[in-house]
Tab-separated table of C-alpha atoms and ligand atoms in Angstrom:
chain	number	residue	atom	x	y	z
A	18	MET	CA	106.954	126.005	120.999
A	19	SER	CA	109.243	124.710	118.281
A	20	ARG	CA	109.091	125.833	114.678
A	21	TYR	CA	106.208	125.009	112.446
A	22	TYR	CA	105.358	125.726	108.828
A	23	TYR	CA	103.344	128.910	108.452
A	24	ILE	CA	101.740	129.695	105.092
A	25	ALA	CA	100.246	133.156	104.641
A	26	GLY	CA	98.237	134.708	101.821
A	27	ASN	CA	98.619	138.412	101.114
A	28	TRP	CA	95.588	139.355	99.002
A	29	LYS	CA	96.981	142.977	98.464
A	30	MET	CA	94.504	145.337	96.817
A	31	HIS	CA	92.249	142.609	95.352
A	32	LYS	CA	88.679	141.493	96.000
A	33	THR	CA	85.409	142.999	96.837
A	34	ARG	CA	83.676	141.883	100.102
A	35	GLU	CA	81.642	139.241	98.191
A	36	GLN	CA	84.668	137.844	96.436
A	37	ALA	CA	86.701	137.864	99.622
A	38	ALA	CA	84.043	135.998	101.567
A	39	GLU	CA	83.719	133.396	98.838
A	40	LEU	CA	87.533	132.791	98.868
A	41	ALA	CA	87.742	132.722	102.600
A	42	GLN	CA	84.947	130.217	102.880
A	43	SER	CA	86.468	128.016	100.208
A	44	LEU	CA	89.796	128.062	102.045
A	45	VAL	CA	88.208	127.299	105.425
A	46	THR	CA	86.763	124.204	103.908
A	47	ALA	CA	89.850	123.156	101.976
A	48	LEU	CA	92.299	123.699	104.838
A	49	LYS	CA	90.262	122.540	107.830
A	50	ASP	CA	92.424	119.371	107.982
A	51	GLY	CA	95.634	121.199	106.902
A	52	LYS	CA	98.738	120.251	108.886
A	53	HIS	CA	100.405	123.702	108.953
A	54	GLU	CA	99.561	127.135	110.289
A	55	TYR	CA	97.652	129.511	107.990
A	56	LEU	CA	96.846	133.213	107.578
A	57	ILE	CA	94.992	135.321	105.084
A	58	ALA	CA	95.425	139.055	104.816
A	59	PRO	CA	92.647	140.747	102.904
A	60	SER	CA	92.334	144.505	102.245
A	61	PHE	CA	91.070	146.630	105.105
A	62	THR	CA	87.652	146.920	103.484
A	63	CYS	CA	87.169	143.097	103.604
A	64	LEU	CA	88.495	142.473	107.089
A	65	GLU	CA	85.097	142.462	108.824
A	66	THR	CA	83.620	140.142	106.185
A	67	VAL	CA	86.517	137.705	106.318
A	68	SER	CA	86.784	137.932	110.101
A	69	ALA	CA	83.281	136.400	110.350
A	70	VAL	CA	84.295	133.541	108.008
A	71	VAL	CA	87.555	132.622	109.614
A	72	GLN	CA	86.490	133.002	113.226
A	73	ASP	CA	87.086	129.769	115.215
A	74	THR	CA	88.905	128.135	112.309
A	75	ASN	CA	92.657	127.205	111.760
A	76	ILE	CA	93.066	130.338	109.578
A	77	ARG	CA	94.464	133.503	111.211
A	78	LEU	CA	93.271	136.913	110.126
A	79	GLY	CA	95.939	139.350	108.977
A	80	ALA	CA	96.020	143.011	108.026
A	81	GLN	CA	98.455	144.303	105.413
A	82	ASN	CA	99.562	147.444	107.315
A	83	CYS	CA	98.633	149.729	110.192
A	84	ALA	CA	99.201	153.363	111.175
A	85	PRO	CA	102.174	154.157	113.366
A	86	GLU	CA	99.909	155.953	115.967
A	87	GLU	CA	96.954	154.579	117.989
A	88	GLU	CA	94.518	157.314	116.990
A	89	GLY	CA	94.278	160.936	116.018
A	90	ALA	CA	94.423	163.194	113.024
A	91	HIS	CA	95.757	160.656	110.438
A	92	THR	CA	93.521	160.953	107.403
A	93	GLY	CA	93.344	157.681	105.423
A	94	GLU	CA	95.172	155.612	108.023
A	95	VAL	CA	93.951	152.546	109.971
A	96	SER	CA	94.725	152.105	113.701
A	97	VAL	CA	95.728	149.001	115.577
A	98	LEU	CA	92.694	149.653	117.903
A	99	GLN	CA	90.357	149.447	114.820
A	100	LEU	CA	92.142	146.274	113.608
A	101	LYS	CA	91.769	144.605	117.007
A	102	ASP	CA	88.088	145.523	116.925
A	103	LEU	CA	87.702	143.555	113.668
A	104	GLY	CA	89.362	140.399	115.079
A	105	VAL	CA	92.705	140.872	113.260
A	106	GLN	CA	95.431	138.823	114.901
A	107	THR	CA	98.475	139.536	112.717
A	108	ILE	CA	99.824	142.663	110.930
A	109	ILE	CA	102.154	142.442	107.929
A	110	LEU	CA	104.663	145.331	108.165
A	111	GLY	CA	107.447	146.527	105.974
A	112	HIS	CA	106.215	144.832	102.842
A	113	SER	CA	108.391	145.854	99.912
A	114	GLU	CA	105.398	147.560	98.252
A	115	ARG	CA	105.146	149.747	101.393
A	116	ARG	CA	108.909	150.347	101.502
A	117	HIS	CA	109.418	151.114	97.803
A	118	ILE	CA	106.120	152.494	96.481
A	119	TYR	CA	104.996	154.343	99.597
A	120	LYS	CA	108.557	155.146	100.809
A	121	GLU	CA	108.206	153.648	104.302
A	122	ASP	CA	111.649	153.633	105.923
A	123	ASP	CA	113.079	151.476	108.691
A	124	ALA	CA	112.274	154.016	111.424
A	125	LEU	CA	108.560	154.203	110.434
A	126	ILE	CA	108.310	150.396	110.154
A	127	ASN	CA	109.944	149.979	113.554
A	128	LYS	CA	107.392	152.376	115.126
A	129	LYS	CA	104.579	150.297	113.620
A	130	VAL	CA	106.172	146.976	114.746
A	131	LYS	CA	106.474	148.217	118.375
A	132	LEU	CA	102.866	149.563	118.375
A	133	ALA	CA	101.449	146.353	116.963
A	134	LEU	CA	103.409	144.226	119.440
A	135	LYS	CA	102.337	146.427	122.282
A	136	HIS	CA	98.732	145.723	121.366
A	137	GLY	CA	99.304	142.000	121.332
A	138	PHE	CA	99.358	141.425	117.526
A	139	GLU	CA	101.609	138.898	115.803
A	140	VAL	CA	103.826	140.841	113.332
A	141	ILE	CA	105.151	139.506	110.120
A	142	LEU	CA	108.141	141.813	109.380
A	143	CYS	CA	109.050	141.727	105.680
A	144	ILE	CA	112.680	142.310	104.624
A	145	GLY	CA	114.446	141.792	101.332
A	146	GLU	CA	116.777	143.313	98.829
A	147	LEU	CA	116.200	144.968	95.469
A	148	LEU	CA	117.730	143.465	92.281
A	149	GLU	CA	120.410	146.178	92.143
A	150	GLU	CA	121.317	145.566	95.742
A	151	ARG	CA	121.700	141.841	95.021
A	152	GLU	CA	123.863	142.564	92.046
A	153	ALA	CA	126.035	144.922	94.076
A	154	GLY	CA	126.603	142.071	96.646
A	155	LYS	CA	124.581	143.790	99.355
A	156	VAL	CA	121.994	141.126	100.185
A	157	GLU	CA	123.285	140.545	103.683
A	158	GLU	CA	123.846	144.211	104.426
A	159	VAL	CA	120.284	145.125	103.457
A	160	CYS	CA	118.657	142.195	105.194
A	161	GLU	CA	120.703	142.771	108.379
A	162	ARG	CA	119.829	146.505	108.380
A	163	GLN	CA	116.130	145.880	107.837
A	164	THR	CA	116.065	143.207	110.549
A	165	VAL	CA	118.092	145.163	113.172
A	166	LYS	CA	116.265	148.468	112.593
A	167	GLY	CA	112.861	146.883	112.225
A	168	LEU	CA	113.293	145.192	115.619
A	169	GLU	CA	115.032	148.055	117.442
A	170	GLY	CA	113.578	148.286	120.976
A	171	VAL	CA	111.668	144.995	120.670
A	172	SER	CA	112.168	142.905	123.754
A	173	ALA	CA	113.054	139.168	123.753
A	174	ASP	CA	109.637	138.488	125.159
A	175	ALA	CA	107.859	140.394	122.362
A	176	LEU	CA	110.026	138.684	119.690
A	177	SER	CA	108.028	135.526	120.212
A	178	ASN	CA	105.236	137.308	118.370
A	179	VAL	CA	107.371	138.241	115.428
A	180	VAL	CA	107.724	136.269	112.177
A	181	ILE	CA	110.128	137.385	109.561
A	182	ALA	CA	109.370	137.152	105.850
A	183	TYR	CA	112.313	137.219	103.526
A	184	GLU	CA	111.071	138.481	100.262
A	185	PRO	CA	113.675	139.404	97.627
A	186	VAL	CA	111.980	142.349	95.852
A	187	TRP	CA	113.017	141.124	92.408
A	188	ALA	CA	111.110	137.890	93.034
A	189	ILE	CA	107.760	139.476	94.052
A	190	GLY	CA	105.083	139.274	91.445
A	191	THR	CA	107.671	138.646	88.737
A	192	GLY	CA	107.420	134.856	88.362
A	193	LYS	CA	111.150	134.667	89.323
A	194	THR	CA	111.845	132.765	92.469
A	195	ALA	CA	115.112	132.605	94.448
A	196	THR	CA	116.563	129.120	94.203
A	197	PRO	CA	115.972	127.131	97.389
A	198	GLN	CA	119.734	127.299	97.978
A	199	ASP	CA	119.905	131.138	97.559
A	200	ALA	CA	116.885	131.639	99.799
A	201	GLU	CA	118.244	129.262	102.401
A	202	ALA	CA	121.591	131.173	102.561
A	203	VAL	CA	119.682	134.407	103.389
A	204	HIS	CA	117.383	132.689	105.909
A	205	ALA	CA	120.375	131.115	107.683
A	206	PHE	CA	122.075	134.522	107.725
A	207	VAL	CA	118.906	136.287	109.166
A	208	ARG	CA	118.605	133.551	111.805
A	209	LYS	CA	122.239	134.314	112.706
A	210	VAL	CA	121.417	138.063	113.083
A	211	ILE	CA	118.588	137.114	115.390
A	212	GLY	CA	120.895	134.900	117.391
A	213	ARG	CA	123.311	137.797	117.822
A	214	LEU	CA	120.432	140.141	118.928
A	215	TYR	CA	118.450	137.799	121.047
A	216	GLY	CA	120.457	134.630	121.678
A	217	GLU	CA	120.580	131.112	120.244
A	218	ASP	CA	117.218	129.986	121.673
A	219	ALA	CA	115.358	132.797	120.035
A	220	ALA	CA	117.105	132.280	116.758
A	221	LYS	CA	116.105	128.570	116.811
A	222	LYS	CA	112.474	129.442	117.473
A	223	ILE	CA	111.797	132.327	115.071
A	224	ILE	CA	109.709	131.533	112.008
A	225	ILE	CA	111.251	132.842	108.777
A	226	GLN	CA	108.954	132.670	105.774
A	227	TYR	CA	110.066	133.022	102.197
A	228	GLY	CA	108.111	135.159	99.749
A	229	GLY	CA	108.505	135.813	96.056
A	230	SER	CA	106.530	133.997	93.338
A	231	VAL	CA	105.872	130.893	95.566
A	232	LYS	CA	103.663	128.486	93.721
A	233	ALA	CA	102.613	124.836	93.952
A	234	GLU	CA	105.589	123.747	91.727
A	235	ASN	CA	108.301	125.241	93.989
A	236	ALA	CA	106.715	125.261	97.464
A	237	ALA	CA	107.984	121.854	98.560
A	238	GLN	CA	111.601	122.443	97.481
A	239	LEU	CA	111.707	125.773	99.350
A	240	MET	CA	110.146	124.287	102.522
A	241	ALA	CA	112.577	121.461	102.466
A	242	MET	CA	115.379	123.896	103.308
A	243	GLU	CA	116.386	123.872	106.951
A	244	ASN	CA	115.841	127.556	107.632
A	245	ILE	CA	112.701	128.106	105.552
A	246	ASP	CA	109.601	127.817	107.807
A	247	GLY	CA	106.790	128.778	105.465
A	248	ALA	CA	105.795	131.184	102.796
A	249	LEU	CA	104.187	134.604	102.299
A	250	VAL	CA	102.240	134.236	99.121
A	251	GLY	CA	100.876	137.005	96.960
A	252	GLY	CA	99.519	136.228	93.444
A	253	ALA	CA	98.969	132.484	94.107
A	254	SER	CA	96.959	133.231	97.248
A	255	LEU	CA	94.108	134.812	95.214
A	256	LYS	CA	92.522	131.483	94.193
A	257	THR	CA	91.806	128.357	96.096
A	258	ASP	CA	93.177	126.234	93.279
A	259	THR	CA	96.607	127.949	93.477
A	260	PHE	CA	96.871	128.542	97.230
A	261	VAL	CA	95.660	125.206	98.603
A	262	PRO	CA	98.439	123.102	96.977
A	263	ILE	CA	101.046	125.472	98.498
A	264	ALA	CA	99.219	125.427	101.854
A	265	LYS	CA	99.087	121.653	101.843
A	266	PHE	CA	102.571	120.958	100.477
A	267	SER	CA	104.172	117.883	101.970
B	5	PEP	C1	104.101	139.196	98.307
B	5	PEP	O1	103.451	140.148	97.934
B	5	PEP	O2	104.411	139.152	99.530
B	5	PEP	C2	104.527	138.206	97.311
B	5	PEP	C3	105.463	137.317	97.717
B	5	PEP	O3	103.890	138.208	96.118
B	5	PEP	P1	103.986	137.072	94.971
B	5	PEP	O4	103.797	135.718	95.637
B	5	PEP	O5	103.010	137.453	93.975
B	5	PEP	O6	105.452	137.131	94.369
């Protein structure tokens, strides 16, 4: 399958079940004739509720994280088996809030990536540099390391279930967006890294989303870039009015 636009909403730690059901229902209605691929990722507590709403629609159900083990004595963690049971199709891993607030390192993220892929999930692997890393000229070094280590031991076959989200940390939730040209340069670089690891064909096929203060006003310019295949949206995914114009960009 060739590349398509893939717009995902990360609801982070927002919404009660009632609010989540209401937003999901409203998105199902608004996006039923949408031309792109869609995903919403509610909190664990809302997954069952939202699963029932998006079942048999064009919106995939995502989780925002998973445990690195299938089951066992891991208080407070949620397993891939439990996510599968709820109808989750996709797991977002390595989000910058997991990396920087909860100190998840590349090795832990890689363990989760492999476990999720083994259980048939699609994985959205988030990568991206901190502001000080950008200012120190380390954008490529950081993105290459996070991509290579995040995918260590992932087969070429399994890679077809991986999406990469480039999210410069300084652009997340700050209102600052990378310019389309800056984002494009990193996306092209990451595609090259995938080419080196998995070959040209895999590089051409892999979906690379951009994330970081995407809104209706900048979505179309970002998506117009050759190597930007969609968006991972935080703040603007929390309301129909702000998410739908991004999801229906043309
Ligand atoms: C995110 O959390 O992945 C994100 C990109 O957030 P925001 O759109 O709010 O910057």
